[in-house]
Short mmCIF file of C-alpha atoms in Angstrom, two decimals:
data_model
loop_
_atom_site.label_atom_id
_atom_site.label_comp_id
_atom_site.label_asym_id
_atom_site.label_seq_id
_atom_site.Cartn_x
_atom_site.Cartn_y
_atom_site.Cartn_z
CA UNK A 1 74.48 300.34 249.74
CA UNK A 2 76.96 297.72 248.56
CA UNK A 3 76.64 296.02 252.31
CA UNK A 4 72.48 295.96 251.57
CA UNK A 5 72.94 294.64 248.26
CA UNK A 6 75.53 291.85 249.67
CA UNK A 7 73.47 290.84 252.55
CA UNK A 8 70.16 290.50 250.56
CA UNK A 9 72.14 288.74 248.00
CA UNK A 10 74.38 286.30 250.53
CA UNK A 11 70.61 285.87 251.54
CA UNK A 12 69.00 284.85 248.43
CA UNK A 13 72.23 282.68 247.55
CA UNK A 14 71.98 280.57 250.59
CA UNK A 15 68.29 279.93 250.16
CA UNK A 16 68.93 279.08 246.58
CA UNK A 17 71.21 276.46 247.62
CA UNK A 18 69.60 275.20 250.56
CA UNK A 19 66.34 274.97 248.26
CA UNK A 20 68.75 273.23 245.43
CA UNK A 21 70.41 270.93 248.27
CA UNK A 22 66.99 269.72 249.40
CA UNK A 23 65.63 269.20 246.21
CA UNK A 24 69.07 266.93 245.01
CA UNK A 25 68.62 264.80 247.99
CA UNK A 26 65.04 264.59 247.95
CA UNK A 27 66.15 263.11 244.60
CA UNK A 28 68.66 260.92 245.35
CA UNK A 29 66.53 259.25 247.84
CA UNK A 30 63.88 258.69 245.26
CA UNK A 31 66.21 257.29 243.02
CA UNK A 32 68.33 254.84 245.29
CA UNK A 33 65.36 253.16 246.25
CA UNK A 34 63.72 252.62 242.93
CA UNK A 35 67.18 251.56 242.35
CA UNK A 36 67.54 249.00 245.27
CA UNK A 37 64.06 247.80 244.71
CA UNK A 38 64.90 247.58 240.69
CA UNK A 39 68.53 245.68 241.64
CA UNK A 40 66.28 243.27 244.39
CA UNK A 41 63.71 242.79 241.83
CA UNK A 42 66.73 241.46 239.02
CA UNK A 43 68.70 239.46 241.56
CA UNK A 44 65.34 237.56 242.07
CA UNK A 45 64.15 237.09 238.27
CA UNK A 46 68.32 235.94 237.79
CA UNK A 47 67.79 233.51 240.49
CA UNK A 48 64.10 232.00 238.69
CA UNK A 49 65.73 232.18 235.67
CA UNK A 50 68.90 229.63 236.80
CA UNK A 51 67.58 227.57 239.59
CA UNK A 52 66.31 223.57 238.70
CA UNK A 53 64.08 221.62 240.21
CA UNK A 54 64.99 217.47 240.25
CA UNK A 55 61.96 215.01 240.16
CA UNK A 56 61.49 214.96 243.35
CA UNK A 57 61.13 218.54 243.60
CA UNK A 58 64.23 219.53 245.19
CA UNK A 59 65.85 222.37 244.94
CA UNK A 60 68.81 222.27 242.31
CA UNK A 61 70.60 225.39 242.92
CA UNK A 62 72.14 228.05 240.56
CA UNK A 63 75.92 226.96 239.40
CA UNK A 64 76.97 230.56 240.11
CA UNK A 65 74.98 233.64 241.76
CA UNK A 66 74.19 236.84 240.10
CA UNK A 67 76.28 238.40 242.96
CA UNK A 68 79.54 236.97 244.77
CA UNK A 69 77.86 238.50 248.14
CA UNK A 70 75.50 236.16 248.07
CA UNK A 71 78.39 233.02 248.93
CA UNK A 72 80.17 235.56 251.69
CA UNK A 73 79.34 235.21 254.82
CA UNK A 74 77.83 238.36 256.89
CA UNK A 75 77.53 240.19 253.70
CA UNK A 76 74.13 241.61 254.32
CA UNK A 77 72.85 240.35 250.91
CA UNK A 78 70.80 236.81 250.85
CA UNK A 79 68.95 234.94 248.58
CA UNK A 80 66.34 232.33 249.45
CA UNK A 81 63.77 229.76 247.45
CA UNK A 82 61.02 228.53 249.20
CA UNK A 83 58.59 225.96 248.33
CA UNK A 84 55.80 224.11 249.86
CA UNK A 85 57.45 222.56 252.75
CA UNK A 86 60.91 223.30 251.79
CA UNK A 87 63.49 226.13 251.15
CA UNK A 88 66.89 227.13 249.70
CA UNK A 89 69.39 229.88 251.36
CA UNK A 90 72.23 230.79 249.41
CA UNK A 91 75.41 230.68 251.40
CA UNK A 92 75.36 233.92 252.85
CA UNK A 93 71.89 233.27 254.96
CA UNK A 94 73.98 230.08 256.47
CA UNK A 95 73.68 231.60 260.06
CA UNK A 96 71.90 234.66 260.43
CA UNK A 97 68.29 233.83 261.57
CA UNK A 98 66.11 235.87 258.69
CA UNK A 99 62.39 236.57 258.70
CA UNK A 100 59.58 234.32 257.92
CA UNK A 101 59.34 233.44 254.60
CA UNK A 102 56.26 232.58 253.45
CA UNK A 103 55.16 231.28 249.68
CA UNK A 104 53.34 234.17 247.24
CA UNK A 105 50.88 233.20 245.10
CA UNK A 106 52.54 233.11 241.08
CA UNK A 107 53.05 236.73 240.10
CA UNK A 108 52.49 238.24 243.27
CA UNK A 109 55.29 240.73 244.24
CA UNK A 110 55.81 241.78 247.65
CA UNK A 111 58.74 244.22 249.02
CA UNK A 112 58.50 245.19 253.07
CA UNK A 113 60.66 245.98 255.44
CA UNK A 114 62.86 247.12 257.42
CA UNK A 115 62.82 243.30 259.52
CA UNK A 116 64.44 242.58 262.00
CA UNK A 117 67.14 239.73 261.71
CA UNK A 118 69.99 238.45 264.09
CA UNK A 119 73.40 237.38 262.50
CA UNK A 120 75.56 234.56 263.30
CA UNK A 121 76.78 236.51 266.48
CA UNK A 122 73.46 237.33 268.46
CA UNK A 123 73.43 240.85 267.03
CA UNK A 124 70.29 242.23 265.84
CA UNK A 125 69.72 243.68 262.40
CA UNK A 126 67.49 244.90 259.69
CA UNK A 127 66.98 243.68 256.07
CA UNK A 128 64.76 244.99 252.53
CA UNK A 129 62.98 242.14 251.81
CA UNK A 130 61.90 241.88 248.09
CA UNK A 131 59.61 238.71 247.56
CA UNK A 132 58.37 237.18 244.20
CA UNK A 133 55.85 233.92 243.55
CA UNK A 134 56.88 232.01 240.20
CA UNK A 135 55.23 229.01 238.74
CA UNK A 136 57.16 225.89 237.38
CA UNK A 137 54.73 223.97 234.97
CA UNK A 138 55.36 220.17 234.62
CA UNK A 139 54.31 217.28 232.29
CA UNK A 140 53.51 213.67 233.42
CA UNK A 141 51.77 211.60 231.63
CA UNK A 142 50.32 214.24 229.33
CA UNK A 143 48.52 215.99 232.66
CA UNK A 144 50.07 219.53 233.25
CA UNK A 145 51.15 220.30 237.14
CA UNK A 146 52.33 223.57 238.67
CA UNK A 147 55.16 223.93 241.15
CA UNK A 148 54.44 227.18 242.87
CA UNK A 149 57.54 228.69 244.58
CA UNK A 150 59.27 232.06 245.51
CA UNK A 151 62.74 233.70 245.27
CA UNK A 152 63.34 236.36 248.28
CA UNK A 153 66.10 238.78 248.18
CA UNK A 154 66.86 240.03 251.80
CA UNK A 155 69.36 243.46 251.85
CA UNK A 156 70.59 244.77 254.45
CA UNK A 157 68.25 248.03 255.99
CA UNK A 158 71.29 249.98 256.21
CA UNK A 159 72.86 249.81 253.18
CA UNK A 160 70.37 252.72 251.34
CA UNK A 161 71.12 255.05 254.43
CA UNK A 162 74.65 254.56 253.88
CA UNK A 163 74.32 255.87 250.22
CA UNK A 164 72.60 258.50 251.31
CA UNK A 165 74.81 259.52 254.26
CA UNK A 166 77.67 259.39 251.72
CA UNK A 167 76.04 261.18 248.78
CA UNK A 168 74.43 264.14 251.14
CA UNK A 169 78.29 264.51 253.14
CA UNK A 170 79.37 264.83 249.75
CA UNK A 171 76.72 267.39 248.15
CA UNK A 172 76.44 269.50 251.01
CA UNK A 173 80.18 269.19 251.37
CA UNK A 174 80.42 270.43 247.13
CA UNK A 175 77.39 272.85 247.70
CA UNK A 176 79.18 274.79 250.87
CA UNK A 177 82.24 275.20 248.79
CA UNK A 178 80.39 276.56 246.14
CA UNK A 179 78.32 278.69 248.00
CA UNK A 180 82.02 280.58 249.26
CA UNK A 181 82.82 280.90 246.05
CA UNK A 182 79.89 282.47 244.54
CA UNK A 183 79.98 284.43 247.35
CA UNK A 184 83.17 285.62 246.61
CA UNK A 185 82.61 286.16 243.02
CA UNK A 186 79.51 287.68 243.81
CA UNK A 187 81.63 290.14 246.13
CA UNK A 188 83.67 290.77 243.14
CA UNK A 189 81.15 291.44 240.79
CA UNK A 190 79.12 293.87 243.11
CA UNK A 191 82.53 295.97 244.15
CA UNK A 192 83.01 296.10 240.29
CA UNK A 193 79.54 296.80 239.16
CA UNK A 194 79.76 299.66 242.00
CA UNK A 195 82.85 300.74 241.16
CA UNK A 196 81.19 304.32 239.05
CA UNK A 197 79.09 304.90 241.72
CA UNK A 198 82.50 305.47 244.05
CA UNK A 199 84.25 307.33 241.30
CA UNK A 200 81.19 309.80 241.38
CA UNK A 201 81.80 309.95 244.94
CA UNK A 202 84.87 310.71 244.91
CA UNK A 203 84.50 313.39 242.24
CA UNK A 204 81.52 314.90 244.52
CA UNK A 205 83.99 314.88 247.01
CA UNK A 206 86.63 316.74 244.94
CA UNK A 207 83.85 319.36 244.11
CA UNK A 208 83.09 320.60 247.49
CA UNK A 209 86.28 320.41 249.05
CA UNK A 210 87.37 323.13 245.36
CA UNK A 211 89.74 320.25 244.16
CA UNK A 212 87.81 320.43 240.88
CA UNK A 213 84.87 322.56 239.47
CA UNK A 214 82.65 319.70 237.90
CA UNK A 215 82.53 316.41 237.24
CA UNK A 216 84.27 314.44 235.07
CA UNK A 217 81.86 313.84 231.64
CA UNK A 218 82.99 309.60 230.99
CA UNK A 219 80.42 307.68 233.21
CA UNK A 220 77.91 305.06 232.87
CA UNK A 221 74.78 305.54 230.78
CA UNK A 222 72.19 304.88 233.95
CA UNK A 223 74.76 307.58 235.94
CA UNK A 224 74.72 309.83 233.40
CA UNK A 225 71.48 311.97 234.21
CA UNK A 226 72.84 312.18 238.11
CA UNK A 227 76.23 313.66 236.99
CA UNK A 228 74.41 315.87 234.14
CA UNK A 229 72.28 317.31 237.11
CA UNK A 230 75.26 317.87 239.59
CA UNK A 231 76.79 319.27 236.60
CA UNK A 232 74.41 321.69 235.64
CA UNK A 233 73.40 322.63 239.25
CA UNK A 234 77.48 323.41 240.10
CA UNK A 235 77.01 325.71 237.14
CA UNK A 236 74.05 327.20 237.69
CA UNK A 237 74.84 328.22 240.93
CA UNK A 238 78.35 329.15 239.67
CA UNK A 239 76.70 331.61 237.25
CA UNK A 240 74.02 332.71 239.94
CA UNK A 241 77.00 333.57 242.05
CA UNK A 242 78.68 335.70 239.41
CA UNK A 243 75.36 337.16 237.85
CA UNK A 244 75.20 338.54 241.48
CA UNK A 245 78.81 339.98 241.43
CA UNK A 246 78.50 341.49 238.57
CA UNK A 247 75.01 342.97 239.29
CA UNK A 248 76.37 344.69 242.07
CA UNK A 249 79.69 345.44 240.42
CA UNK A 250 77.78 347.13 237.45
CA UNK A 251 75.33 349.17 240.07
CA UNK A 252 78.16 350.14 242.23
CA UNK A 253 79.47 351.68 238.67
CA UNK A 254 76.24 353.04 237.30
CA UNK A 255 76.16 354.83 240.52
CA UNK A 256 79.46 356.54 240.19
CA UNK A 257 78.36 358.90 237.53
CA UNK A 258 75.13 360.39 239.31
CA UNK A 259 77.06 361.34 242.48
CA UNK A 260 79.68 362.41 240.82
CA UNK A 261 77.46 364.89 238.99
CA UNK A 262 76.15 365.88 242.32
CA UNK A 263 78.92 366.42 243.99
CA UNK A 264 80.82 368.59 240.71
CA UNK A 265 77.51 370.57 241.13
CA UNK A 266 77.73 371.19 244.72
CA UNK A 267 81.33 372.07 244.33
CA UNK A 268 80.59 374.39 241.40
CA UNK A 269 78.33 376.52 244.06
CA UNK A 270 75.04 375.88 242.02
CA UNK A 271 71.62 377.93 243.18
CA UNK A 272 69.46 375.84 245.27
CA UNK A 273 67.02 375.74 242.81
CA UNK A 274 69.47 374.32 240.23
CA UNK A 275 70.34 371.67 242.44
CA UNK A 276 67.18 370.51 243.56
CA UNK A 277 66.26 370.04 240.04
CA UNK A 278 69.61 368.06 238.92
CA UNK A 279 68.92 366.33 242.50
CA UNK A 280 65.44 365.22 240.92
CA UNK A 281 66.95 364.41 237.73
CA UNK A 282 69.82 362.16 239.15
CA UNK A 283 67.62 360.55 241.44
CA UNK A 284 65.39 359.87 238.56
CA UNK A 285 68.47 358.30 236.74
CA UNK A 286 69.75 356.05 240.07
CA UNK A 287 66.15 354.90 240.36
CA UNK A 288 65.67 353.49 237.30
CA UNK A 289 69.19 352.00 237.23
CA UNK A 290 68.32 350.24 241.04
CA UNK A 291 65.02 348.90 239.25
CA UNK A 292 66.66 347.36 236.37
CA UNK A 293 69.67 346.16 238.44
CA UNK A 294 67.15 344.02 240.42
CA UNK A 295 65.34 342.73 238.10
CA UNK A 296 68.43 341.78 236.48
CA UNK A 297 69.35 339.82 239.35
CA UNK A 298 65.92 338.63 240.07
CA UNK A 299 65.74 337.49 236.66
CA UNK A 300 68.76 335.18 236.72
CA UNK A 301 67.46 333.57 240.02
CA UNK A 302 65.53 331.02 238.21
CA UNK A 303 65.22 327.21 239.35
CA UNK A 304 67.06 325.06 237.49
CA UNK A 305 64.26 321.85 237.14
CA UNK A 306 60.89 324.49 237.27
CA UNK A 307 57.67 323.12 236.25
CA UNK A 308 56.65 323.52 232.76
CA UNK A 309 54.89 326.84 232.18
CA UNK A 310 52.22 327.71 229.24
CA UNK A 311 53.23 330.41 227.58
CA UNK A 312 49.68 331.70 225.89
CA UNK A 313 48.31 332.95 228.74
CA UNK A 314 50.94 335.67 229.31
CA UNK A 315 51.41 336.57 226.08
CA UNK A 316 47.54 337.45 225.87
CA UNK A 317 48.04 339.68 229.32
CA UNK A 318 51.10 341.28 228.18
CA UNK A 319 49.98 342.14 224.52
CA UNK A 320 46.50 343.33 225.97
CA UNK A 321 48.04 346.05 227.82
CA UNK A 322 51.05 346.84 224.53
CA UNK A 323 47.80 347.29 222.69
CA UNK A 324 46.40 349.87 225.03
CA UNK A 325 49.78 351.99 224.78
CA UNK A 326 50.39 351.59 220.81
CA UNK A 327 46.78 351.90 220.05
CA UNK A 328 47.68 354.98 218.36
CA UNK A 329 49.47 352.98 216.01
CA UNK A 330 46.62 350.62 215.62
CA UNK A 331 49.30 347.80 215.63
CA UNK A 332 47.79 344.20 215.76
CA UNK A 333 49.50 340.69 217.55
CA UNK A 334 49.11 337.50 215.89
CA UNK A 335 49.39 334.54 217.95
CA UNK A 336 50.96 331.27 215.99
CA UNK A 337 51.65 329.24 219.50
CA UNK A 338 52.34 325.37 219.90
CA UNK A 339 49.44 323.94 222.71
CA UNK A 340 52.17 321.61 224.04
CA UNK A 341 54.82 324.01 223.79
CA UNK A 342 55.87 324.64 227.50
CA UNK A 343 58.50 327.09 229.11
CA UNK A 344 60.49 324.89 231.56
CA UNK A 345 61.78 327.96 233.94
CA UNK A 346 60.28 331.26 236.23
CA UNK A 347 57.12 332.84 235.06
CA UNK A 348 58.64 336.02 235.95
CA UNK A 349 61.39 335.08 233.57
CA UNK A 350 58.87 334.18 231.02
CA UNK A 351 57.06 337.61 231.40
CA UNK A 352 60.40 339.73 231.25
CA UNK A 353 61.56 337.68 227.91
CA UNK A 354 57.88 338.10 226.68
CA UNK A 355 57.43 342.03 227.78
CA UNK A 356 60.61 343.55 226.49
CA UNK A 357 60.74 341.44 222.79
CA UNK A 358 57.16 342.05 222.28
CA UNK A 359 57.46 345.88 223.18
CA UNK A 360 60.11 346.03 221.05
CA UNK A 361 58.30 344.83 218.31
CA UNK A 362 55.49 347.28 218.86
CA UNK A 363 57.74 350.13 219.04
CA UNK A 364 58.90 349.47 215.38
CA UNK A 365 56.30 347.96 213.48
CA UNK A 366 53.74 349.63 211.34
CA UNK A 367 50.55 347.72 211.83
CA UNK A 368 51.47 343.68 212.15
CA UNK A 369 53.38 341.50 215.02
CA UNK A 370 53.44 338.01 214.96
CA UNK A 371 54.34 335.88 217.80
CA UNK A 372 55.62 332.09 217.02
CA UNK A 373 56.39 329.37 219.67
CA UNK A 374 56.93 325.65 218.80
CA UNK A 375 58.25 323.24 220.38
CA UNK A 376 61.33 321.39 220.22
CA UNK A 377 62.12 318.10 219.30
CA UNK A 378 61.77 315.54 221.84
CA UNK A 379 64.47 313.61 223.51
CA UNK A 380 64.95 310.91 225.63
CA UNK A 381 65.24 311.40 229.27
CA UNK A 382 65.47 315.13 228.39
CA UNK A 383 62.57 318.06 228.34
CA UNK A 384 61.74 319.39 225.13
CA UNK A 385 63.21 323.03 224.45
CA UNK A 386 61.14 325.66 222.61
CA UNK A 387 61.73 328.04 219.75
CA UNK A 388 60.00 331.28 220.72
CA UNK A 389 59.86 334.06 217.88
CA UNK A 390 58.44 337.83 217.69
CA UNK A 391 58.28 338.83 213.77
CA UNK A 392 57.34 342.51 213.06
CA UNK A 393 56.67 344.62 209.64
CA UNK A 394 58.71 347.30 210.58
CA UNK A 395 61.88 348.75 209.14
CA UNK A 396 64.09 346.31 210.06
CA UNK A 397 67.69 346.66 211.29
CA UNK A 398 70.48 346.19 208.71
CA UNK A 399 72.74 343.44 209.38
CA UNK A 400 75.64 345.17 210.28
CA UNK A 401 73.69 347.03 212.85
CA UNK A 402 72.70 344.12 214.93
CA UNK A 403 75.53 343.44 217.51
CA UNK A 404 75.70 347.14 217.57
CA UNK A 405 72.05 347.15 218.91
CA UNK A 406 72.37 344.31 221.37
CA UNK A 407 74.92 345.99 223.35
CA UNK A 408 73.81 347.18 227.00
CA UNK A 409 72.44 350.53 226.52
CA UNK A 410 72.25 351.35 222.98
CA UNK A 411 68.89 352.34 221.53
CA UNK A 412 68.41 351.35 218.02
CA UNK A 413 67.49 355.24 217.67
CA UNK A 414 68.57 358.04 220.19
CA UNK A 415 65.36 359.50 218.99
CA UNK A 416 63.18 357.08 220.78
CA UNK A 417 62.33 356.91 224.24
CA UNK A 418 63.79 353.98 225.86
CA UNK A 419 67.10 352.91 228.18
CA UNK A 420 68.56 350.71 225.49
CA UNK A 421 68.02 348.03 228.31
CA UNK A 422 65.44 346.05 227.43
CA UNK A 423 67.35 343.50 224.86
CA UNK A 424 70.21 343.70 227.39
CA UNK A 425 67.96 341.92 229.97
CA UNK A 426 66.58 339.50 227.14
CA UNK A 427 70.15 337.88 226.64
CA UNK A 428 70.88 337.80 230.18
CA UNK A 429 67.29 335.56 230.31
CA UNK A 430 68.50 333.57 227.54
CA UNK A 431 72.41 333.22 228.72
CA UNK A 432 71.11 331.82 231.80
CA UNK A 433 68.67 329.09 230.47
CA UNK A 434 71.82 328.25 227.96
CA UNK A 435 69.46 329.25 225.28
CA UNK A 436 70.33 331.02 221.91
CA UNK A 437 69.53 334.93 220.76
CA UNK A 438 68.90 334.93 217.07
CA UNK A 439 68.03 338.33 215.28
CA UNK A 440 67.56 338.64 211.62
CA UNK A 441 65.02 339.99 208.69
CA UNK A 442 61.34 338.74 208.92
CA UNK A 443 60.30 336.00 206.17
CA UNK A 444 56.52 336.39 207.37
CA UNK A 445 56.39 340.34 207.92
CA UNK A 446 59.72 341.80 206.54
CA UNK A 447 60.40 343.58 209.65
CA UNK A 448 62.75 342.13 212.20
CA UNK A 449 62.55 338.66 213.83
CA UNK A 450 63.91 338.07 217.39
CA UNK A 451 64.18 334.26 217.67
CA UNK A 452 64.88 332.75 220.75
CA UNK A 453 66.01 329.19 221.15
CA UNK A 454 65.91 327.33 224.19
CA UNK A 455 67.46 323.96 224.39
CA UNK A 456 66.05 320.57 225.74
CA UNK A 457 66.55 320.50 229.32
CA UNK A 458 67.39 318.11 232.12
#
């Protein structure tokens, strides 16, 4: 991942400079020659602005150029006046042979090039030429004459490509070393920002080699709902693993007590008829104890990110067929359910938490059972838990009573039918969704409420 993310970044960096470096010299060319042709254009008004003319129209020239090239020799700048049959070169044109010069027309502005020239040694050459016409008007004898002439400024071709040569050495020079170091930096930065990911890595790592049973809880925000899954998926399967133990643990004990009644009956000599009914009776017993030990363990099986399951329709099954059985007691279910309430877990869990609370409440209730689900409040990033509740008008159990009753195997009368199982199984459903077992008097029905909170989930 980090070598993907620092290619296609090296990537994008290098086009973003090459982009950048093309558009600065694209630039720079623009602007060094509107700058030459702005400098040729000032040398030339300097020059109309300073040069004479004597009454015979010669040429009086400038005391002192705008530039000291144009007195050196060879210096690739030159200046030149012409007029109609005449012209004036400033000191450096004094042996190269220059182009053609021809007279403009006043205000006519002319800029060509690159010419060819030859300096004062045979060797050939190239020069800007930047033209301008000007006008001189004279008085004589009160009629007004014009003196038409024109100042060229000649450059040499190659100074503008030198610029450039220099100024693109120089940013491509300045743009390579700062490409290495934002590539460096940018190294930096992405081994940094990355750095969580490997520490989650490396606790992974610890996990399944046993080094450490979780990992750790201080990590990034956007990591946070990756190590909260890991988390709660090392301890679901951690609890799945000891549900299992003890399932077997506690049916390898509940089995103890049948055979050992079997075999102090065969040892007592019992009749044959005797011990084919205490066979049938023990049998009975281990049946009903292998039934309830799987669907313990079947119950604890669930998946830990299930899809959400609506809860109405097997309420309606399950209470259609409590009816049926009470209907003797002519007891009645009210339904008070949430439509976006949702069970995030098995259906099978949902109809074993459903099944033994409800039957519960119609064992003890006189005539009313009401059955409340909402749902929870919502969270970010998180599904919404539920609050599931079975009220009943029945006796009610006193308060000091209840943990009594919620132990595995105790009836809340020994004069009811019944394994004492049934809530047993309903906190082993709720201990595994990390859910909460509330019991308590009924504010709707005065009977007993069984609430059952489950939290939001991941």
């Amino acid at each position: 991942m980090q070598s993907r993310q620092m290619l296609a970044a090296s990537l994008g960096l290098v086009a973003f400079l090459a982009l950048a470096g093309y558009a600065l010299d694209s630039a720079f060319v623009d602007v060094a020659s509107q700058g030459q042709r702005d400098r040729l254009r000032g040398f030339a008004l300097t020059y109309a602005g300073d040069v004479e003319f004597a009454r015979d129209n010669s040429i009086i020239p400038p005391d002192a150029p705008p530039d000291e090239r144009f007195e050196r020799p060879g210096s690739g700048t030159y200046a030149a006046i012409v007029l109609e049959g005449s012209a004036w070169m400033s000191g450096s044109a004094h042996g190269p042979r220059l182009p053609e010069l021809e007279l403009l027309e006043p205000g006519q502005e002319k800029i060509d090039g690159p010419l060819p020239i030859s300096d004062s040694a045979d060797q050939p050459g190239e020069v800007i030429r930047y033209g301008r016409g000007f006008a001189l008007v004279r008085e004589s004898g009160g009629v007004e004459t014009e003196l038409p002439y024109t100042v060229y400024i000649l450059e040499d071709a190659g100074t503008l490509p030198r610029q450039v040569q220099v100024f693109r050495q120089a940013l491509w020079r300045y743009l390579g070393v700062a490409g290495i170091v934002l590539l460096m930096l940018q190294a930096l930065v992405l081994r940094w920002s990355l750095r969580p990911l490997r520490k989650v890595i490396s606790e992974l790592k610890r996990v399944q080699r046993g080094q450490a049973n979780r990992m750790g809880e201080l990590h990034p925000r956007e990591l946070e709902p990756l190590t909260d899954s890991i988390n709660a998926l090392i301890e679901s399967e951690r609890q799945n693993l000891e549900h299992q133990r003890n399932t077997m643990s506690d049916l390898a004990h509940s089995l103890k007590t049948p055979l050992a009644v079997l075999r102090t009956r065969l040892e007592a000599g019992a009749s044959d008829e005797e011990l084919r009914d205490e066979l049938q009776i023990q049998l009975r017993r281990m049946n009903d104890l292998v039934g309830y030990q799987l669907g313990r363990a079947a119950s604890s099986g669930h998946k830990l990110f299930a899809a959400p399951v609506e809860i109405e329709p097997y309420a309606e099954e399950i209470v259609r067929g409590l009816e049926k059985i009470y209907a003797a007691q002519g007891v009645i279910c009210e339904f008070d359910i949430d439509p976006v309430a949702r069970f995030h877990g098995e259906p099978g869990d949902l109809q074993e938490l459903l099944g033994n609370l409800l039957e519960n409440a119609f064992k003890w209730a006189k005539g009313r059972v009401l059955l409340t689900v909402k749902s929870g409040e919502p969270q970010p990033d998180r599904r919404p838990g539920i609050t599931l509740a079975v009220d009943d008008d029945g006796a009610g159990i006193a308060p000091d009573r209840i943990a009594h009753v919620l132990q595995r195997g105790v009836r809340g009368d020994e004069r009811v039918q019944g394994h004492g199982i049934g809530l047993a199984i309903v906190q082993d459903i709720v201990g595994s969704y990390r859910g909460e077992l509330r019991v308590g008097p009924s504010p709707e029905l005065g009977g007993t409420r069984f609430e059952v909170v489950f939290p939001p989930g991941l």
